[in-house]
Each structure stands twice: as structure tokens, then as C-alpha cells.
Amino acid sequence: MIFSRNEELPDACDILPSEREGRVISKGVSVSTKDGETTIDVRGLEPPQPLVNIISLLETPDVSDTVFVLHD
């Protein structure tokens, strides 16, 4: 499922506000940005949460052009 910027995201992928390195977009998921690369760690999540959180990240306006996913 792909969400447009005008749609509200379902509760399963609410983005928690944060402006810092190592920000959290959902419980158990960390996101960091360094040197123009964004890394999201979705290890340990049950399906479909890894994909839901990755899509949530990609929908944020401040995501970099390069995204690394740490996944089990």
C-alpha cells in the first residue's frame, strides 16, 4: 500500500515527531541520517511492520536520496 502525502497514515505507522539523529518513527524502529544517507533499523519487527515503517520513512519530507535498511 502506498500513501500519498495528502492521506493520513494508519495507526500502525504513525510517525513520531523528532528532529534529532537516531529519531524514532515507530516504537522499536530507529532512523539516523549521516553524510546524506538515511538508515532505518527494522530488525526484530513482525511482518508487515518492517515494510509499513519503511514506507512511512519514504513518505517523510526530510528523507535523503539514499536509504539503507537493516532487516532480519
Coordinates of N, CA and C in Angstrom, one line a residue:
M1 N 0.8 -1.2 0.0 CA 0.0 0.0 0.0 C 0.9 1.2 0.0
I2 N 0.6 2.2 -0.9 CA 1.4 3.4 -0.9 C 0.5 4.6 -0.6
F3 N 1.0 5.4 0.3 CA 0.2 6.6 0.7 C 0.6 7.8 0.1
S4 N -0.3 8.6 -0.3 CA 0.1 9.9 -0.9 C 0.3 10.9 0.3
R5 N 1.0 12.0 0.0 CA 1.3 12.9 1.1 C 0.0 13.6 1.7
N6 N -1.1 13.5 1.0 CA -2.4 14.1 1.5 C -3.2 13.1 2.3
E7 N -2.8 11.8 2.3 CA -3.6 10.8 3.1 C -3.0 10.7 4.5
E8 N -3.9 10.4 5.4 CA -3.5 10.1 6.8 C -3.0 8.7 6.8
L9 N -1.9 8.5 7.5 CA -1.3 7.1 7.7 C -2.1 6.4 8.7
P10 N -2.3 5.1 8.6 CA -3.0 4.3 9.6 C -2.2 4.3 10.9
D11 N -2.9 3.9 12.0 CA -2.2 3.9 13.3 C -1.0 3.1 13.3
A12 N -0.9 2.0 12.5 CA 0.2 1.1 12.6 C 1.5 1.8 12.1
C13 N 1.5 2.9 11.5 CA 2.7 3.5 11.0 C 2.7 5.0 11.3
D14 N 2.2 5.4 12.4 CA 2.2 6.8 12.8 C 3.7 7.2 13.0
I15 N 4.0 8.4 12.5 CA 5.4 8.9 12.6 C 5.4 9.7 13.9
L16 N 6.4 9.4 14.8 CA 6.5 10.2 16.0 C 7.5 11.3 15.7
P17 N 7.1 12.6 16.1 CA 8.0 13.7 15.7 C 9.3 13.6 16.4
S18 N 10.4 14.0 15.6 CA 11.7 14.1 16.2 C 12.6 14.8 15.1
E19 N 13.5 15.6 15.6 CA 14.3 16.4 14.7 C 15.8 15.9 14.9
R20 N 16.1 14.9 15.7 CA 17.4 14.6 16.1 C 17.9 13.3 15.3
E21 N 19.2 13.2 15.4 CA 19.8 11.9 14.9 C 19.3 10.8 15.7
G22 N 19.1 9.6 15.1 CA 18.6 8.5 15.8 C 17.1 8.6 16.2
R23 N 16.4 9.4 15.4 CA 15.0 9.6 15.6 C 14.2 8.3 15.5
V24 N 13.1 8.3 16.1 CA 12.2 7.1 16.1 C 11.0 7.4 15.3
I25 N 10.7 6.6 14.3 CA 9.4 6.8 13.6 C 8.3 5.9 14.0
S26 N 8.6 4.9 14.7 CA 7.6 4.0 15.3 C 8.3 3.2 16.4
K27 N 7.6 2.7 17.4 CA 8.2 2.0 18.5 C 9.1 0.9 18.0
G28 N 10.3 0.8 18.4 CA 11.2 -0.3 18.0 C 11.9 -0.1 16.7
V29 N 11.8 1.1 16.1 CA 12.4 1.4 14.8 C 13.2 2.7 15.0
S30 N 14.5 2.6 14.7 CA 15.3 3.9 14.7 C 15.7 4.3 13.3
V31 N 15.9 5.6 13.2 CA 16.3 6.1 11.9 C 17.4 7.1 12.2
S32 N 18.5 7.1 11.4 CA 19.6 8.0 11.5 C 20.0 8.5 10.1
T33 N 20.5 9.7 10.1 CA 21.0 10.3 8.8 C 22.4 10.8 9.0
K34 N 23.3 10.4 8.1 CA 24.7 10.8 8.2 C 25.2 10.9 6.8
D35 N 25.9 12.0 6.5 CA 26.5 12.2 5.2 C 25.5 12.0 4.0
G36 N 24.3 12.4 4.2 CA 23.3 12.4 3.1 C 22.7 11.0 2.9
E37 N 22.9 10.1 3.9 CA 22.4 8.7 3.8 C 21.5 8.5 5.0
T38 N 20.3 7.9 4.8 CA 19.4 7.6 5.9 C 19.4 6.1 6.1
T39 N 19.5 5.7 7.4 CA 19.5 4.3 7.8 C 18.3 4.0 8.7
I40 N 17.5 3.0 8.3 CA 16.3 2.6 9.1 C 16.6 1.2 9.6
D41 N 16.4 1.0 10.9 CA 16.6 -0.3 11.5 C 15.2 -0.9 11.9
V42 N 14.8 -1.9 11.1 CA 13.5 -2.6 11.4 C 13.7 -4.0 11.8
R43 N 14.9 -4.4 12.3 CA 15.2 -5.7 12.8 C 14.3 -6.0 14.0
G44 N 13.8 -7.3 14.0 CA 13.0 -7.7 15.2 C 11.5 -7.4 15.1
L45 N 11.1 -6.8 14.0 CA 9.7 -6.5 13.8 C 9.0 -7.6 13.1
E46 N 7.7 -7.9 13.5 CA 6.9 -8.9 12.8 C 6.3 -8.3 11.5
P47 N 6.2 -9.1 10.5 CA 5.5 -8.6 9.3 C 4.1 -8.2 9.6
P48 N 3.6 -7.2 9.0 CA 4.2 -6.4 7.9 C 4.8 -5.1 8.4
Q49 N 5.1 -5.0 9.7 CA 5.7 -3.8 10.2 C 7.0 -3.3 9.6
P50 N 7.9 -4.1 9.2 CA 9.1 -3.6 8.5 C 8.7 -2.8 7.3
L51 N 7.9 -3.3 6.4 CA 7.5 -2.6 5.2 C 6.7 -1.4 5.5
V52 N 5.8 -1.4 6.5 CA 5.0 -0.3 6.8 C 5.9 0.9 7.3
N53 N 6.9 0.6 8.1 CA 7.8 1.6 8.6 C 8.7 2.1 7.5
I54 N 9.1 1.3 6.6 CA 10.0 1.8 5.5 C 9.2 2.7 4.6
I55 N 7.9 2.4 4.3 CA 7.1 3.3 3.5 C 6.8 4.6 4.3
S56 N 6.6 4.5 5.6 CA 6.4 5.7 6.4 C 7.6 6.6 6.2
L57 N 8.8 6.0 6.3 CA 10.0 6.8 6.2 C 10.1 7.5 4.8
L58 N 9.9 6.7 3.8 CA 10.0 7.2 2.4 C 9.0 8.4 2.2
E59 N 7.9 8.4 2.9 CA 6.9 9.4 2.8 C 7.2 10.7 3.5
T60 N 8.3 10.7 4.4 CA 8.6 11.9 5.1 C 9.4 12.8 4.2
P61 N 9.2 14.1 4.4 CA 9.8 15.1 3.5 C 11.3 15.2 3.7
D62 N 11.9 14.8 4.8 CA 13.3 15.0 5.1 C 14.2 13.8 4.8
V63 N 13.6 12.7 4.2 CA 14.4 11.5 3.9 C 15.4 11.8 2.8
S64 N 16.6 11.3 3.0 CA 17.7 11.5 2.0 C 17.5 10.7 0.7
D65 N 18.3 10.9 -0.3 CA 18.2 10.1 -1.5 C 18.6 8.7 -1.4
T66 N 19.5 8.4 -0.4 CA 20.0 7.1 -0.2 C 19.4 6.5 1.1
V67 N 18.8 5.4 1.1 CA 18.2 4.8 2.3 C 18.7 3.4 2.4
F68 N 19.4 3.1 3.6 CA 19.8 1.8 3.9 C 18.8 1.2 4.9
V69 N 18.5 -0.1 4.7 CA 17.5 -0.8 5.6 C 18.2 -1.9 6.3
L70 N 18.2 -1.9 7.6 CA 18.7 -3.0 8.4 C 17.5 -3.9 8.7
H71 N 17.5 -5.1 8.2 CA 16.4 -6.0 8.3 C 16.9 -7.4 8.7
D72 N 16.1 -8.2 9.4 CA 16.4 -9.6 9.7 C 16.4 -10.4 8.4

